[in-house]
């Protein structure tokens, strides 16, 4: 994957002394969708603003396709940014909003209209050119902002929490649209969100950030199935972390349960991450981990069952249709290897970053 953007040793502090970024190193592959994922205050939006040219790093470099643009203005970076608030001009029509950046570039009126028409077709808003922002739904406003960005034909498209103002059903449709556009147009996209499901659904690569540093980088599947820390494990979806023991054969022991063997594991104490779908539930027997059903919730495709055990309260996800377990029912729990990860000792680093291929 060739780098469309390289971020090298970027540090950023604010006037109040708060250090938002601590020497961040990451590359954004060309023609891929990369997501910055993390909780509020982790530094993801600060990093996006630095890439956009809205702020300047204290240290480090920003390299676009081999060119150092660290000191260049936003207008000189050949990129487009879609803001969380959409930032549409309320007294301008859809067409006027989409053409705004093109007017600033000095394109002719004919070229503006052509680019606008192309962008509106891409986002499915053809025929709405004369609508005003207040006449649009939330999804149409978001698509207008996206069309304005696409009309500029940028080398890199930046999206800052683009779905945060939409309801859950619309979020799914719009994120599918964004992913489809990125793939059809071979766009290089840097996407910011705090929603792990959103990141997993649209991304080629996810950069998980924690306290201004890179916690882990990888594909959505890598981060979900092979987290390097409890933070990443928890942020990528429901999980419980346990203390466990590895024996000389590489078998992991969690109470009466065993997982493995894995010859790559060393003997000793470890921490393991268990996802809800890794658990198997059965009527009480002498085998497995004994427990008692606390409550359950039918979700349609699956059922959540909370079970009290000597290891604590455990959430079990049962695919539907499945057996029903009444509150208070005694059960036995078992583990499959799928959905269980062993955490290895690690610190903040870019060790998981794949090598850049030039």
PDB file of N, CA and C in Angstrom, residues 273-334:
ATOM      1  N   UNK A 273      -8.808 -11.819  26.673  1.00  0.00           N
ATOM      2  CA  UNK A 273     -10.014 -11.075  26.315  1.00  0.00           C
ATOM      3  C   UNK A 273     -11.015 -12.060  25.730  1.00  0.00           C
ATOM      4  N   UNK A 274     -12.236 -12.041  26.238  1.00  0.00           N
ATOM      5  CA  UNK A 274     -13.270 -12.952  25.761  1.00  0.00           C
ATOM      6  C   UNK A 274     -14.463 -12.146  25.263  1.00  0.00           C
ATOM      7  N   UNK A 275     -14.834 -12.361  24.006  1.00  0.00           N
ATOM      8  CA  UNK A 275     -16.007 -11.726  23.410  1.00  0.00           C
ATOM      9  C   UNK A 275     -17.266 -12.521  23.755  1.00  0.00           C
ATOM     10  N   UNK A 276     -18.437 -11.880  23.772  1.00  0.00           N
ATOM     11  CA  UNK A 276     -19.676 -12.593  24.129  1.00  0.00           C
ATOM     12  C   UNK A 276     -19.972 -13.807  23.262  1.00  0.00           C
ATOM     13  N   UNK A 277     -19.592 -13.756  21.966  1.00  0.00           N
ATOM     14  CA  UNK A 277     -19.917 -14.876  21.078  1.00  0.00           C
ATOM     15  C   UNK A 277     -19.006 -16.077  21.300  1.00  0.00           C
ATOM     16  N   UNK A 278     -17.942 -15.928  22.121  1.00  0.00           N
ATOM     17  CA  UNK A 278     -17.041 -17.053  22.388  1.00  0.00           C
ATOM     18  C   UNK A 278     -17.646 -18.044  23.377  1.00  0.00           C
ATOM     19  N   UNK A 279     -18.609 -17.575  24.164  1.00  0.00           N
ATOM     20  CA  UNK A 279     -19.202 -18.438  25.190  1.00  0.00           C
ATOM     21  C   UNK A 279     -20.246 -19.372  24.597  1.00  0.00           C
ATOM     22  N   UNK A 280     -20.303 -20.580  25.132  1.00  0.00           N
ATOM     23  CA  UNK A 280     -21.351 -21.538  24.811  1.00  0.00           C
ATOM     24  C   UNK A 280     -22.086 -21.863  26.108  1.00  0.00           C
ATOM     25  N   UNK A 281     -23.389 -21.885  26.055  1.00  0.00           N
ATOM     26  CA  UNK A 281     -24.202 -22.113  27.248  1.00  0.00           C
ATOM     27  C   UNK A 281     -24.978 -23.416  27.096  1.00  0.00           C
ATOM     28  N   UNK A 282     -25.093 -24.160  28.197  1.00  0.00           N
ATOM     29  CA  UNK A 282     -25.804 -25.444  28.172  1.00  0.00           C
ATOM     30  C   UNK A 282     -26.447 -25.659  29.535  1.00  0.00           C
ATOM     31  N   UNK A 283     -27.428 -26.563  29.598  1.00  0.00           N
ATOM     32  CA  UNK A 283     -28.003 -26.888  30.908  1.00  0.00           C
ATOM     33  C   UNK A 283     -26.915 -27.337  31.881  1.00  0.00           C
ATOM     34  N   UNK A 284     -27.138 -27.104  33.149  1.00  0.00           N
ATOM     35  CA  UNK A 284     -26.130 -27.395  34.167  1.00  0.00           C
ATOM     36  C   UNK A 284     -25.685 -28.853  34.118  1.00  0.00           C
ATOM     37  N   UNK A 285     -24.357 -29.039  34.262  1.00  0.00           N
ATOM     38  CA  UNK A 285     -23.779 -30.383  34.295  1.00  0.00           C
ATOM     39  C   UNK A 285     -22.518 -30.321  35.148  1.00  0.00           C
ATOM     40  N   UNK A 286     -21.830 -31.440  35.262  1.00  0.00           N
ATOM     41  CA  UNK A 286     -20.587 -31.462  36.038  1.00  0.00           C
ATOM     42  C   UNK A 286     -19.424 -30.862  35.265  1.00  0.00           C
ATOM     43  N   UNK A 287     -19.597 -30.599  33.986  1.00  0.00           N
ATOM     44  CA  UNK A 287     -18.544 -30.025  33.152  1.00  0.00           C
ATOM     45  C   UNK A 287     -18.743 -28.511  33.012  1.00  0.00           C
ATOM     46  N   UNK A 288     -17.685 -27.830  32.554  1.00  0.00           N
ATOM     47  CA  UNK A 288     -17.782 -26.405  32.269  1.00  0.00           C
ATOM     48  C   UNK A 288     -17.715 -25.537  33.504  1.00  0.00           C
ATOM     49  N   UNK A 289     -18.042 -24.271  33.305  1.00  0.00           N
ATOM     50  CA  UNK A 289     -18.057 -23.273  34.379  1.00  0.00           C
ATOM     51  C   UNK A 289     -19.487 -23.129  34.878  1.00  0.00           C
ATOM     52  N   UNK A 290     -19.774 -23.466  36.126  1.00  0.00           N
ATOM     53  CA  UNK A 290     -21.159 -23.379  36.611  1.00  0.00           C
ATOM     54  C   UNK A 290     -21.602 -21.933  36.770  1.00  0.00           C
ATOM     55  N   UNK A 291     -22.885 -21.696  36.534  1.00  0.00           N
ATOM     56  CA  UNK A 291     -23.420 -20.350  36.665  1.00  0.00           C
ATOM     57  C   UNK A 291     -24.920 -20.366  36.821  1.00  0.00           C
ATOM     58  N   UNK A 292     -25.483 -19.177  37.007  1.00  0.00           N
ATOM     59  CA  UNK A 292     -26.931 -19.030  37.147  1.00  0.00           C
ATOM     60  C   UNK A 292     -27.376 -17.837  36.313  1.00  0.00           C
ATOM     61  N   UNK A 293     -28.438 -18.037  35.538  1.00  0.00           N
ATOM     62  CA  UNK A 293     -28.933 -16.979  34.653  1.00  0.00           C
ATOM     63  C   UNK A 293     -29.499 -15.831  35.490  1.00  0.00           C
ATOM     64  N   UNK A 294     -29.019 -14.619  35.188  1.00  0.00           N
ATOM     65  CA  UNK A 294     -29.520 -13.427  35.867  1.00  0.00           C
ATOM     66  C   UNK A 294     -30.654 -12.774  35.097  1.00  0.00           C
ATOM     67  N   UNK A 295     -30.500 -12.682  33.786  1.00  0.00           N
ATOM     68  CA  UNK A 295     -31.517 -12.047  32.935  1.00  0.00           C
ATOM     69  C   UNK A 295     -31.157 -12.345  31.486  1.00  0.00           C
ATOM     70  N   UNK A 296     -32.105 -12.077  30.588  1.00  0.00           N
ATOM     71  CA  UNK A 296     -31.845 -12.270  29.165  1.00  0.00           C
ATOM     72  C   UNK A 296     -32.621 -11.232  28.369  1.00  0.00           C
ATOM     73  N   UNK A 297     -32.194 -11.004  27.136  1.00  0.00           N
ATOM     74  CA  UNK A 297     -32.855 -10.028  26.264  1.00  0.00           C
ATOM     75  C   UNK A 297     -32.859 -10.570  24.841  1.00  0.00           C
ATOM     76  N   UNK A 298     -34.048 -10.718  24.256  1.00  0.00           N
ATOM     77  CA  UNK A 298     -34.193 -11.179  22.877  1.00  0.00           C
ATOM     78  C   UNK A 298     -33.986  -9.998  21.937  1.00  0.00           C
ATOM     79  N   UNK A 299     -33.009 -10.112  21.010  1.00  0.00           N
ATOM     80  CA  UNK A 299     -32.672  -9.013  20.101  1.00  0.00           C
ATOM     81  C   UNK A 299     -33.019  -9.307  18.654  1.00  0.00           C
ATOM     82  N   UNK A 300     -33.738 -10.382  18.404  1.00  0.00           N
ATOM     83  CA  UNK A 300     -34.068 -10.753  17.027  1.00  0.00           C
ATOM     84  C   UNK A 300     -33.063 -11.768  16.513  1.00  0.00           C
ATOM     85  N   UNK A 301     -31.980 -11.311  15.854  1.00  0.00           N
ATOM     86  CA  UNK A 301     -30.985 -12.265  15.335  1.00  0.00           C
ATOM     87  C   UNK A 301     -30.238 -13.005  16.436  1.00  0.00           C
ATOM     88  N   UNK A 302     -30.228 -12.455  17.649  1.00  0.00           N
ATOM     89  CA  UNK A 302     -29.512 -13.086  18.748  1.00  0.00           C
ATOM     90  C   UNK A 302     -30.217 -12.793  20.065  1.00  0.00           C
ATOM     91  N   UNK A 303     -29.794 -13.516  21.100  1.00  0.00           N
ATOM     92  CA  UNK A 303     -30.298 -13.298  22.454  1.00  0.00           C
ATOM     93  C   UNK A 303     -29.122 -13.089  23.388  1.00  0.00           C
ATOM     94  N   UNK A 304     -29.181 -12.053  24.212  1.00  0.00           N
ATOM     95  CA  UNK A 304     -28.153 -11.810  25.214  1.00  0.00           C
ATOM     96  C   UNK A 304     -28.585 -12.462  26.529  1.00  0.00           C
ATOM     97  N   UNK A 305     -27.681 -13.220  27.126  1.00  0.00           N
ATOM     98  CA  UNK A 305     -27.944 -13.868  28.409  1.00  0.00           C
ATOM     99  C   UNK A 305     -26.829 -13.481  29.375  1.00  0.00           C
ATOM    100  N   UNK A 306     -27.196 -12.904  30.520  1.00  0.00           N
ATOM    101  CA  UNK A 306     -26.219 -12.553  31.548  1.00  0.00           C
ATOM    102  C   UNK A 306     -26.209 -13.672  32.587  1.00  0.00           C
ATOM    103  N   UNK A 307     -25.011 -14.165  32.887  1.00  0.00           N
ATOM    104  CA  UNK A 307     -24.861 -15.310  33.774  1.00  0.00           C
ATOM    105  C   UNK A 307     -23.922 -14.950  34.925  1.00  0.00           C
ATOM    106  N   UNK A 308     -24.348 -15.256  36.156  1.00  0.00           N
ATOM    107  CA  UNK A 308     -23.486 -15.057  37.326  1.00  0.00           C
ATOM    108  C   UNK A 308     -22.616 -16.289  37.516  1.00  0.00           C
ATOM    109  N   UNK A 309     -21.287 -16.086  37.631  1.00  0.00           N
ATOM    110  CA  UNK A 309     -20.342 -17.185  37.829  1.00  0.00           C
ATOM    111  C   UNK A 309     -19.310 -16.773  38.871  1.00  0.00           C
ATOM    112  N   UNK A 310     -18.453 -17.701  39.225  1.00  0.00           N
ATOM    113  CA  UNK A 310     -17.367 -17.396  40.154  1.00  0.00           C
ATOM    114  C   UNK A 310     -16.334 -16.466  39.521  1.00  0.00           C
ATOM    115  N   UNK A 311     -16.357 -16.317  38.208  1.00  0.00           N
ATOM    116  CA  UNK A 311     -15.454 -15.386  37.511  1.00  0.00           C
ATOM    117  C   UNK A 311     -16.078 -14.009  37.350  1.00  0.00           C
ATOM    118  N   UNK A 312     -17.299 -13.844  37.838  1.00  0.00           N
ATOM    119  CA  UNK A 312     -18.000 -12.584  37.685  1.00  0.00           C
ATOM    120  C   UNK A 312     -19.200 -12.734  36.769  1.00  0.00           C
ATOM    121  N   UNK A 313     -19.842 -11.607  36.464  1.00  0.00           N
ATOM    122  CA  UNK A 313     -21.004 -11.618  35.571  1.00  0.00           C
ATOM    123  C   UNK A 313     -20.533 -11.682  34.128  1.00  0.00           C
ATOM    124  N   UNK A 314     -21.073 -12.623  33.375  1.00  0.00           N
ATOM    125  CA  UNK A 314     -20.625 -12.879  32.007  1.00  0.00           C
ATOM    126  C   UNK A 314     -21.799 -12.709  31.047  1.00  0.00           C
ATOM    127  N   UNK A 315     -21.549 -11.982  29.947  1.00  0.00           N
ATOM    128  CA  UNK A 315     -22.543 -11.813  28.884  1.00  0.00           C
ATOM    129  C   UNK A 315     -22.310 -12.873  27.818  1.00  0.00           C
ATOM    130  N   UNK A 316     -23.350 -13.642  27.524  1.00  0.00           N
ATOM    131  CA  UNK A 316     -23.296 -14.694  26.511  1.00  0.00           C
ATOM    132  C   UNK A 316     -24.230 -14.312  25.371  1.00  0.00           C
ATOM    133  N   UNK A 317     -23.745 -14.414  24.141  1.00  0.00           N
ATOM    134  CA  UNK A 317     -24.549 -14.090  22.962  1.00  0.00           C
ATOM    135  C   UNK A 317     -24.943 -15.377  22.271  1.00  0.00           C
ATOM    136  N   UNK A 318     -26.245 -15.639  22.198  1.00  0.00           N
ATOM    137  CA  UNK A 318     -26.757 -16.862  21.586  1.00  0.00           C
ATOM    138  C   UNK A 318     -27.413 -16.509  20.257  1.00  0.00           C
ATOM    139  N   UNK A 319     -26.987 -17.121  19.144  1.00  0.00           N
ATOM    140  CA  UNK A 319     -27.672 -16.877  17.865  1.00  0.00           C
ATOM    141  C   UNK A 319     -29.116 -17.363  17.937  1.00  0.00           C
ATOM    142  N   UNK A 320     -30.022 -16.630  17.306  1.00  0.00           N
ATOM    143  CA  UNK A 320     -31.430 -17.049  17.267  1.00  0.00           C
ATOM    144  C   UNK A 320     -31.672 -17.881  16.006  1.00  0.00           C
ATOM    145  N   UNK A 321     -32.569 -18.897  16.061  1.00  0.00           N
ATOM    146  CA  UNK A 321     -33.280 -19.333  17.273  1.00  0.00           C
ATOM    147  C   UNK A 321     -32.371 -20.172  18.148  1.00  0.00           C
ATOM    148  N   UNK A 322     -32.547 -20.051  19.442  1.00  0.00           N
ATOM    149  CA  UNK A 322     -31.748 -20.808  20.391  1.00  0.00           C
ATOM    150  C   UNK A 322     -32.589 -21.157  21.594  1.00  0.00           C
ATOM    151  N   UNK A 323     -32.011 -21.942  22.475  1.00  0.00           N
ATOM    152  CA  UNK A 323     -32.735 -22.351  23.667  1.00  0.00           C
ATOM    153  C   UNK A 323     -32.987 -21.146  24.567  1.00  0.00           C
ATOM    154  N   UNK A 324     -34.124 -21.148  25.238  1.00  0.00           N
ATOM    155  CA  UNK A 324     -34.463 -20.080  26.168  1.00  0.00           C
ATOM    156  C   UNK A 324     -34.059 -20.506  27.580  1.00  0.00           C
ATOM    157  N   UNK A 325     -33.495 -19.568  28.328  1.00  0.00           N
ATOM    158  CA  UNK A 325     -33.067 -19.852  29.694  1.00  0.00           C
ATOM    159  C   UNK A 325     -33.768 -18.889  30.635  1.00  0.00           C
ATOM    160  N   UNK A 326     -34.508 -19.445  31.579  1.00  0.00           N
ATOM    161  CA  UNK A 326     -35.275 -18.628  32.511  1.00  0.00           C
ATOM    162  C   UNK A 326     -34.367 -18.026  33.565  1.00  0.00           C
ATOM    163  N   UNK A 327     -34.792 -16.894  34.093  1.00  0.00           N
ATOM    164  CA  UNK A 327     -34.051 -16.238  35.164  1.00  0.00           C
ATOM    165  C   UNK A 327     -33.908 -17.197  36.340  1.00  0.00           C
ATOM    166  N   UNK A 328     -32.697 -17.352  36.843  1.00  0.00           N
ATOM    167  CA  UNK A 328     -32.420 -18.243  37.959  1.00  0.00           C
ATOM    168  C   UNK A 328     -32.040 -19.639  37.556  1.00  0.00           C
ATOM    169  N   UNK A 329     -32.115 -19.985  36.282  1.00  0.00           N
ATOM    170  CA  UNK A 329     -31.811 -21.336  35.828  1.00  0.00           C
ATOM    171  C   UNK A 329     -30.322 -21.636  35.982  1.00  0.00           C
ATOM    172  N   UNK A 330     -29.971 -22.820  36.511  1.00  0.00           N
ATOM    173  CA  UNK A 330     -28.553 -23.199  36.573  1.00  0.00           C
ATOM    174  C   UNK A 330     -28.067 -23.614  35.179  1.00  0.00           C
ATOM    175  N   UNK A 331     -26.851 -23.209  34.828  1.00  0.00           N
ATOM    176  CA  UNK A 331     -26.295 -23.508  33.507  1.00  0.00           C
ATOM    177  C   UNK A 331     -24.810 -23.824  33.645  1.00  0.00           C
ATOM    178  N   UNK A 332     -24.234 -24.307  32.575  1.00  0.00           N
ATOM    179  CA  UNK A 332     -22.784 -24.483  32.476  1.00  0.00           C
ATOM    180  C   UNK A 332     -22.291 -23.715  31.260  1.00  0.00           C
ATOM    181  N   UNK A 333     -21.168 -23.031  31.419  1.00  0.00           N
ATOM    182  CA  UNK A 333     -20.583 -22.266  30.327  1.00  0.00           C
ATOM    183  C   UNK A 333     -19.312 -22.940  29.828  1.00  0.00           C
ATOM    184  N   UNK A 334     -19.115 -22.847  28.506  1.00  0.00           N
ATOM    185  CA  UNK A 334     -17.924 -23.389  27.865  1.00  0.00           C
ATOM    186  C   UNK A 334     -17.359 -22.305  26.940  1.00  0.00           C
TER     187      UNK A 334
END
